[in-house]
mmCIF file of C-alpha atoms in Angstrom:
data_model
loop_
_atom_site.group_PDB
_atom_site.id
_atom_site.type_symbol
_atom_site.label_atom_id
_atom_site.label_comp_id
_atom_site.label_asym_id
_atom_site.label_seq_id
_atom_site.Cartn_x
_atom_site.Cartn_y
_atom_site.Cartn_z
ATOM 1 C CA UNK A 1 -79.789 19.196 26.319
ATOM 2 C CA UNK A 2 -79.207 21.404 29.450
ATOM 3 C CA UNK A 3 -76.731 20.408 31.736
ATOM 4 C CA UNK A 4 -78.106 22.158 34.895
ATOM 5 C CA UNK A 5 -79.087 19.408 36.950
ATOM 6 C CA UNK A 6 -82.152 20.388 39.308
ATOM 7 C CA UNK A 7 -81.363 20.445 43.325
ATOM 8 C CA UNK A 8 -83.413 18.062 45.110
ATOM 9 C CA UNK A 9 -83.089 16.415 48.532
ATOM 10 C CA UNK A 10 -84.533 12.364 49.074
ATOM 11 C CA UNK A 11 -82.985 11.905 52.161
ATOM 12 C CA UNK A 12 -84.475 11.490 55.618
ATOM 13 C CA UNK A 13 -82.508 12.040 58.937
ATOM 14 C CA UNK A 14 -83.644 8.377 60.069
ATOM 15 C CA UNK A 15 -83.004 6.452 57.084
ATOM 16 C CA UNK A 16 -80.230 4.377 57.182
ATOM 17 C CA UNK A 17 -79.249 5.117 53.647
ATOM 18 C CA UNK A 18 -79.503 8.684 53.004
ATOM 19 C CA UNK A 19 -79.766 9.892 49.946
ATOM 20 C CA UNK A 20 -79.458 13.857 47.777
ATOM 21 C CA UNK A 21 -78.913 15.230 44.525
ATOM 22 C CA UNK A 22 -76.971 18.236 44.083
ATOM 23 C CA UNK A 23 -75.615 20.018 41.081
ATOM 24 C CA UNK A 24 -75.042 17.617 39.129
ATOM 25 C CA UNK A 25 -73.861 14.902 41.456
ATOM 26 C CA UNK A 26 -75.795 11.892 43.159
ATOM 27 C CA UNK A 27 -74.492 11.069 47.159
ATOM 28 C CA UNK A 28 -75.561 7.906 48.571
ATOM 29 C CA UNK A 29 -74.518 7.875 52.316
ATOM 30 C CA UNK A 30 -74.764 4.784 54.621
ATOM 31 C CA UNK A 31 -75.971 5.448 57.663
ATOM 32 C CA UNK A 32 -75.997 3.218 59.970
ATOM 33 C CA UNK A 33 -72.817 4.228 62.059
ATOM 34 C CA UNK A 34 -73.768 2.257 65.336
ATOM 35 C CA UNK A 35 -73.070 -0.619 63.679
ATOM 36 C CA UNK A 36 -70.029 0.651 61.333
ATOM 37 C CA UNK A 37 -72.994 0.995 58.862
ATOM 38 C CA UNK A 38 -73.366 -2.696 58.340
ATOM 39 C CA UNK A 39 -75.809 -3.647 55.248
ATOM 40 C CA UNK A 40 -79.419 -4.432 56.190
ATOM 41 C CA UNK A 41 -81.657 -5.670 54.135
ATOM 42 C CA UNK A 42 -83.257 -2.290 53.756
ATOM 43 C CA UNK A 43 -79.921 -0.588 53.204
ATOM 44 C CA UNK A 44 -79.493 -2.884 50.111
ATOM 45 C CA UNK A 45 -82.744 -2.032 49.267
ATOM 46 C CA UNK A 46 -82.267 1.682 49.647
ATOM 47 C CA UNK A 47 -79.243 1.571 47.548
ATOM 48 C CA UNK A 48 -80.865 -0.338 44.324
ATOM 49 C CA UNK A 49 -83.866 2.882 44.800
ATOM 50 C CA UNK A 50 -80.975 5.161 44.488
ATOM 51 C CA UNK A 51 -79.624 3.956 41.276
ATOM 52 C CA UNK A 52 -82.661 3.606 39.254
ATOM 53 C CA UNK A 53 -82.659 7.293 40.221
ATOM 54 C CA UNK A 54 -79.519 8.263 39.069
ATOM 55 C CA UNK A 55 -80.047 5.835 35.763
ATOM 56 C CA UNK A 56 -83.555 7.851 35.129
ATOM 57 C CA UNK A 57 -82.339 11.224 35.792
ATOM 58 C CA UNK A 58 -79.985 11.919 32.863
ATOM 59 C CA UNK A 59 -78.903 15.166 34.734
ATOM 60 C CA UNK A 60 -76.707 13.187 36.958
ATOM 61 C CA UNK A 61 -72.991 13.094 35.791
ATOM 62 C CA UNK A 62 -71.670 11.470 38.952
ATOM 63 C CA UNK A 63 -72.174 9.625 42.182
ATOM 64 C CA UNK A 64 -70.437 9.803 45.177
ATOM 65 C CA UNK A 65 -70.692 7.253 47.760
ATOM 66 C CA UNK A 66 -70.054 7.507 51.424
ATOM 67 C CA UNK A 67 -70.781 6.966 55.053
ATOM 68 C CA UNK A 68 -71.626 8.124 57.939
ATOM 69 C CA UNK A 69 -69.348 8.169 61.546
ATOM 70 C CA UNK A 70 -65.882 7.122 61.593
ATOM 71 C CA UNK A 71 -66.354 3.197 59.681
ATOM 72 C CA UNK A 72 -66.908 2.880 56.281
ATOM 73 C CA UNK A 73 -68.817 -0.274 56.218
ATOM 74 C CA UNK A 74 -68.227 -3.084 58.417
ATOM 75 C CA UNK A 75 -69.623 -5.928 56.079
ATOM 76 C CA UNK A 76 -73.047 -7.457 55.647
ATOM 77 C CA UNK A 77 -75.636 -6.944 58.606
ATOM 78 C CA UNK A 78 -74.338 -9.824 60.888
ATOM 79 C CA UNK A 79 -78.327 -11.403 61.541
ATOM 80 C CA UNK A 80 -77.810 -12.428 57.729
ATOM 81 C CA UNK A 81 -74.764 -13.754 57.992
ATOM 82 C CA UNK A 82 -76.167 -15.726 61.005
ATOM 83 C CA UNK A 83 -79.296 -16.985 59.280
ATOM 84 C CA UNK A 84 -77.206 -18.135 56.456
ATOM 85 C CA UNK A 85 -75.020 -19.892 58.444
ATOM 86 C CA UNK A 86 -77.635 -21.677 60.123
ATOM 87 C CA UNK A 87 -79.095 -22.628 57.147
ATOM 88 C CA UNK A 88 -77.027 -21.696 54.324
ATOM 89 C CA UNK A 89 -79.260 -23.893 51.603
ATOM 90 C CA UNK A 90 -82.463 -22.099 52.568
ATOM 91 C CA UNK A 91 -83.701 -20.555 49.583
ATOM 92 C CA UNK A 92 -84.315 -17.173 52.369
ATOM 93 C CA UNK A 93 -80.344 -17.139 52.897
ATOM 94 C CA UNK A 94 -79.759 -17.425 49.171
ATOM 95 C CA UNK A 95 -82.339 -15.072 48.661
ATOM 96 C CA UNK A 96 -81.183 -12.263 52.046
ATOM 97 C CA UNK A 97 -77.272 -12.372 50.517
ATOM 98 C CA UNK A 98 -77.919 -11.812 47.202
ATOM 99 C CA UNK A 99 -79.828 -8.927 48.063
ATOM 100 C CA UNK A 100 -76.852 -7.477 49.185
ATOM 101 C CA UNK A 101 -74.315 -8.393 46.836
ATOM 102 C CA UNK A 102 -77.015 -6.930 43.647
ATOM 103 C CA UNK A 103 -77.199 -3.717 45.306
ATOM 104 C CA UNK A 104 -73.202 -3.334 44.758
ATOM 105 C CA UNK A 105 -73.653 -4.779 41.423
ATOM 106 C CA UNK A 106 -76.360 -2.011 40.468
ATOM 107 C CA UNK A 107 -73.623 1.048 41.908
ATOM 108 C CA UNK A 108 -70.600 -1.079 40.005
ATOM 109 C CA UNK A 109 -72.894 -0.580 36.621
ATOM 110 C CA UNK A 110 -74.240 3.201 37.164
ATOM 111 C CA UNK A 111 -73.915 5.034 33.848
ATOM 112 C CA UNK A 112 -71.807 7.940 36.064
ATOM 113 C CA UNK A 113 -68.359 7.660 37.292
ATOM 114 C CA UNK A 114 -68.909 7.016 41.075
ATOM 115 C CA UNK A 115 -66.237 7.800 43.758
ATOM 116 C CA UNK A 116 -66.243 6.170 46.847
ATOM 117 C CA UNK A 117 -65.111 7.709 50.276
ATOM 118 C CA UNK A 118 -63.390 5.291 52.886
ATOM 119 C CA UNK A 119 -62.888 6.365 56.483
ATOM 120 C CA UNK A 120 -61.839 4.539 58.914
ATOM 121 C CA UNK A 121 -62.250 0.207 57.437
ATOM 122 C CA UNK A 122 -64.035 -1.228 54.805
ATOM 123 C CA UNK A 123 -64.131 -5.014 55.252
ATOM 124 C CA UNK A 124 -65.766 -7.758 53.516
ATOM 125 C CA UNK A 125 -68.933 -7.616 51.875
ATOM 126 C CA UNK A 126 -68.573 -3.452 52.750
ATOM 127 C CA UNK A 127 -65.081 -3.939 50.874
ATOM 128 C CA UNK A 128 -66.868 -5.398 47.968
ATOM 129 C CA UNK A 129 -69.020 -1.872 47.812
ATOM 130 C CA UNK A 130 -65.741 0.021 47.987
ATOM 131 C CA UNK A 131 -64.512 -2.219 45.046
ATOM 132 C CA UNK A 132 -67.900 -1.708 43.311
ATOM 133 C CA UNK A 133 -66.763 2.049 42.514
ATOM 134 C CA UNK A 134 -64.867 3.522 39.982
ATOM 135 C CA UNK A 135 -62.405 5.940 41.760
ATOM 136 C CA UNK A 136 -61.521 5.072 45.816
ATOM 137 C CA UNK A 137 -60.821 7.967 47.856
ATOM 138 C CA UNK A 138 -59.832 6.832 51.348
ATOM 139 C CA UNK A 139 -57.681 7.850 54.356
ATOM 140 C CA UNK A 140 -54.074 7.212 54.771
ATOM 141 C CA UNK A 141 -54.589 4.561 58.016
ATOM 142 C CA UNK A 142 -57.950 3.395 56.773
ATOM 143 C CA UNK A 143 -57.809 -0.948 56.751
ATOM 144 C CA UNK A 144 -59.368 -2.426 53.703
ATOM 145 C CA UNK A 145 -59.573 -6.035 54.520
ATOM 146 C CA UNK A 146 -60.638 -9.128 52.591
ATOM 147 C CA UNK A 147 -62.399 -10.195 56.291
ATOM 148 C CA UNK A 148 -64.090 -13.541 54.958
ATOM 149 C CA UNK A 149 -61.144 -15.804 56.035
ATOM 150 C CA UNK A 150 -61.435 -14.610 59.961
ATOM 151 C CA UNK A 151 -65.102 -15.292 59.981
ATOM 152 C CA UNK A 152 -64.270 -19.012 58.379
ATOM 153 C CA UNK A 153 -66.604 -18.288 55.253
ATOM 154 C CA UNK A 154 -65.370 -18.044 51.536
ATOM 155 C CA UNK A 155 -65.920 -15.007 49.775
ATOM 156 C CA UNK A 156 -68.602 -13.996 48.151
ATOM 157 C CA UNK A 157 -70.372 -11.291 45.965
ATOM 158 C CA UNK A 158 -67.724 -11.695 43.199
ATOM 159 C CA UNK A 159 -64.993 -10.569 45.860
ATOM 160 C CA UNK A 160 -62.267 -12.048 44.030
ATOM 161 C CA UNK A 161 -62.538 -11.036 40.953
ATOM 162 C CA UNK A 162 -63.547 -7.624 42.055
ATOM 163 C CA UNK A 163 -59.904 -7.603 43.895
ATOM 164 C CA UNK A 164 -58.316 -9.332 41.015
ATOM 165 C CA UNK A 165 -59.031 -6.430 38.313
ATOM 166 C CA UNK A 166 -57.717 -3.806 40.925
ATOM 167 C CA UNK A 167 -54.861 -5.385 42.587
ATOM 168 C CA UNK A 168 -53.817 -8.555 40.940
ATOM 169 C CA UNK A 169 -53.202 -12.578 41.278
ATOM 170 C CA UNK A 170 -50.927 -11.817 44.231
ATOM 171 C CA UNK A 171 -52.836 -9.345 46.071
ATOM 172 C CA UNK A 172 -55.777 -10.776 45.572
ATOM 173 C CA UNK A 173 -54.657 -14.060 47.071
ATOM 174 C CA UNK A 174 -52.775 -12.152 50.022
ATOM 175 C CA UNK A 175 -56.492 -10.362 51.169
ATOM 176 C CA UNK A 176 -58.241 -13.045 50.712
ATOM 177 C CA UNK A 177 -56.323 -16.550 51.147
ATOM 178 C CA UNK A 178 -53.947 -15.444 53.818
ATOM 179 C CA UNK A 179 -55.549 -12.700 55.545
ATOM 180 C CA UNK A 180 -53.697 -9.658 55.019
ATOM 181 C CA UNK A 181 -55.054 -6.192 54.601
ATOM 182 C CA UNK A 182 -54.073 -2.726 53.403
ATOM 183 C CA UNK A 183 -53.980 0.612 54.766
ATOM 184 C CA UNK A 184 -55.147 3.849 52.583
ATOM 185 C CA UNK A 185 -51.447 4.725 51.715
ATOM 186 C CA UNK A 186 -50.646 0.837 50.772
ATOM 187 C CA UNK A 187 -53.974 0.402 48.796
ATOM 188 C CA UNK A 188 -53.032 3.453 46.213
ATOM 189 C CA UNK A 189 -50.029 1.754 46.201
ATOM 190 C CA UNK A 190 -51.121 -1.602 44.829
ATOM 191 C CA UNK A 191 -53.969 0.516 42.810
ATOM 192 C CA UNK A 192 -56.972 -0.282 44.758
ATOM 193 C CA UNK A 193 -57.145 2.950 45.419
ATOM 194 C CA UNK A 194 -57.108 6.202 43.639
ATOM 195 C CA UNK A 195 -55.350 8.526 46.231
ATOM 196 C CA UNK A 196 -55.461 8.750 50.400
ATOM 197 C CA UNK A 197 -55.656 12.248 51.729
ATOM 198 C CA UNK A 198 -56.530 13.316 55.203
ATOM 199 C CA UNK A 199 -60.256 13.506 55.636
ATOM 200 C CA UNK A 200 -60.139 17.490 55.866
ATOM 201 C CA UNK A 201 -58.536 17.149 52.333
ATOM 202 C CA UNK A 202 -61.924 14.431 51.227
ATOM 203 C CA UNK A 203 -63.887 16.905 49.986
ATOM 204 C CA UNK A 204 -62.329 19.030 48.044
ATOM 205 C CA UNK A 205 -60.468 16.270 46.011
ATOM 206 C CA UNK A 206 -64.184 14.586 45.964
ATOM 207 C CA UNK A 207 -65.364 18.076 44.584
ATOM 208 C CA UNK A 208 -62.541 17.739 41.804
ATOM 209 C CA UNK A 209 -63.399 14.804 40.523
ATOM 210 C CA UNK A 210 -67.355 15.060 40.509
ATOM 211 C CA UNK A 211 -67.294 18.744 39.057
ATOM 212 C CA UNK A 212 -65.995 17.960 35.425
ATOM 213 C CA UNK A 213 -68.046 15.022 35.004
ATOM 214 C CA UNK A 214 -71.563 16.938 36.319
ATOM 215 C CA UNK A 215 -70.886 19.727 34.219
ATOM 216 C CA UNK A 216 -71.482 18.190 30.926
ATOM 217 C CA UNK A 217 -73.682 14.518 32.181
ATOM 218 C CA UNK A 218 -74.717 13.539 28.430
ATOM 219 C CA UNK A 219 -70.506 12.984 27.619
ATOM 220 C CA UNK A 220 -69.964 11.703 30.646
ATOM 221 C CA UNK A 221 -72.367 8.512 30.613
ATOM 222 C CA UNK A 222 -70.972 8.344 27.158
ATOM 223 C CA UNK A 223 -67.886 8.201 28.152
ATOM 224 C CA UNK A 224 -68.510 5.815 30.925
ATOM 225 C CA UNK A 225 -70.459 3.456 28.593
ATOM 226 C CA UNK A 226 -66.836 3.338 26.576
ATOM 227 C CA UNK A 227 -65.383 2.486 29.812
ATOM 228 C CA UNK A 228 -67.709 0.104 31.040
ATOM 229 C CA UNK A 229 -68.055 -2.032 27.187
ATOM 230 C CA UNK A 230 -63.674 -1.865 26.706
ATOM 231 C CA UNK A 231 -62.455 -2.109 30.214
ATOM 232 C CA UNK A 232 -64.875 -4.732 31.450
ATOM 233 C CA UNK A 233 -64.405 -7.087 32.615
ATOM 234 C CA UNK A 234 -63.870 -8.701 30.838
ATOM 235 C CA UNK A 235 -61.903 -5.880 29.242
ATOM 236 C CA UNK A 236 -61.921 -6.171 25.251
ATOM 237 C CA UNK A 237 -58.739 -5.657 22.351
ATOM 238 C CA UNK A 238 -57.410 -2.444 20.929
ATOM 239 C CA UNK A 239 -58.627 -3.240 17.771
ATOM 240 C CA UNK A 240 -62.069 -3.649 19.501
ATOM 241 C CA UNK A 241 -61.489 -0.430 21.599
ATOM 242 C CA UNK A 242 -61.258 1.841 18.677
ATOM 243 C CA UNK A 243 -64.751 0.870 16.841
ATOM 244 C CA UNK A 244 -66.285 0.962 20.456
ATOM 245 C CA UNK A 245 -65.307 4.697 20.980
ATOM 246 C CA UNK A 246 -65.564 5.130 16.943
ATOM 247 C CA UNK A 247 -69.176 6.479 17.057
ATOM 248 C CA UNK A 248 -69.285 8.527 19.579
ATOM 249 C CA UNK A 249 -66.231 10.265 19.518
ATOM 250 C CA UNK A 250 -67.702 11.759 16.230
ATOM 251 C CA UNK A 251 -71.768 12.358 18.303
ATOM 252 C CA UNK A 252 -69.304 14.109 20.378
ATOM 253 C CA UNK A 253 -67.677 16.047 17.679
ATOM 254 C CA UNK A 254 -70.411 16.898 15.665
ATOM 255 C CA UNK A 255 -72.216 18.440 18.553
ATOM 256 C CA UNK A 256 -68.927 20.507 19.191
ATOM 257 C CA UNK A 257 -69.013 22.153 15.574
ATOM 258 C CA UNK A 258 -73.027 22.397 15.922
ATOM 259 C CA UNK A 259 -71.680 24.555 19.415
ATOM 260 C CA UNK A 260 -69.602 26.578 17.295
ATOM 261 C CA UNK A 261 -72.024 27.586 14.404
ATOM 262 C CA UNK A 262 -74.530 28.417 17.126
ATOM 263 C CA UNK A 263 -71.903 30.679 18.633
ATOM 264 C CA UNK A 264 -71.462 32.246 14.740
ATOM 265 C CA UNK A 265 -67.946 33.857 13.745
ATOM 266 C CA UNK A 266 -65.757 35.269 16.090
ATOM 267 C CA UNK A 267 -67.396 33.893 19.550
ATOM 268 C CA UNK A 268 -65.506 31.737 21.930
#
């Protein structure tokens, strides 16, 4: 299978959710920065389009996810969160918040590692998208808040067990019982984050980490369907591990010696 992934744009300067594919590597970019990119309806929409994208295109070996302006994501788009509160048993406010929360399901299930970039805040049902990602790549004095406890509503979306496989009992009960929040530099601390940079530094350390897995997409999605089936959640035994990764450790292996015969005797 070729690796060379084809370059196509599917983004459009007045979408709030633009969207390209590049080398390799799927960006999603909310965009929406008036409104600290808030999730609309449409936005959640947009995003769901953009994974069953990156799940048909087997080219793709990795997904970045970003935003546009200086705010990550500011939460869900407040006219939801009003409608629901007005009527939170309506089977429309059921309906308009679960929109939002499957869209970060569908980017915490890609087949690709994804990488998220947060600038500036993430807070509430915009921290539950930066939790949705595999790897967090964020700013040193960026606040990633819990939120749902200032705005008198429990969480939702999954948000604590989405904070409980990343940070723990503790933290998770800190964010999201008594209101605390983390900078960049505390959140690689407690591991909700991967590493805080300066946002000069963002893209280069992005580029790191999306090159290797674009290069080669077929052992990448295998190697994130591994991940996914023995880390969870919920995550599975050792014993387990092992016959998971059994298989295709030797796919991957037999099409390394299939590499080498086609190379023939002293080729590198």
């Amino acid at each position: 299978m070729s690796t060379d992934a084809p370059n196509h744009e599917v983004s459009d300067a007045g979408d709030a959710v633009l969207t390209s594919f590049d080398g390799g590597v799927g960006r999603l970019t909310l965009n929406n920065p008036r409104r600290k990119n808030a999730i609309t309806l449409e936005m959640a929409a947009a995003i769901e389009r953009f994974c069953d994208e990156v799940d048909a295109d087997e080219t793709i070996g990795a997904v970045v996810v970003d935003a546009a302006g200086s705010y990550f994501c500011s939460g869900a788009d407040t006219r939801i969160l009003a409608g629901a509160s007005a009527d939170p048993a309506a089977p429309e406010s059921v309906k308009q918040l679960s929109a939002v929360y499957a869209a970060f399901v569908r980017v915490g299930s890609l087949p690709v590692p994804t990488i998220g970039v947060v600038v500036g805040g993430a807070v509430g049902a915009g921290l539950n998208l930066a939790l949705a990602v595999d790897l967090l790549v964020t700013t040193p004095d960026a606040v990633l808040d819990s939120g749902f406890l200032a705005r008198g509503i429990h969480p939702g979306g999954g948000h604590l067990t989405l904070l409980n496989r990343v940070v723990g009992r503790a933290n998770t009960i800190a964010l999201a019982a008594c209101g605390q929040s983390l900078t960049g530099d505390e959140a690689v601390v407690r591991g909700l984050a991967y590493t805080a940079a300066p946002a000069e530094e963002i893209p280069a350390i992005v580029d790191g980490l999306t090159g290797p897995a674009a290069r080669d997409p077929e052992l990448t999605r295998k190697v994130m369907s591994s991940v996914r089936l023995e880390l969870g959640p919920p995550a599975v035994t050792w014993d387990s591990a092992i016959e998971i990764e059994r298989g295709t450790q030797m796919w991957s292996m037999a099409r390394k010696g299939q590499n080498w015969s086609s190379r023939g005797p002293g080729r590198s």
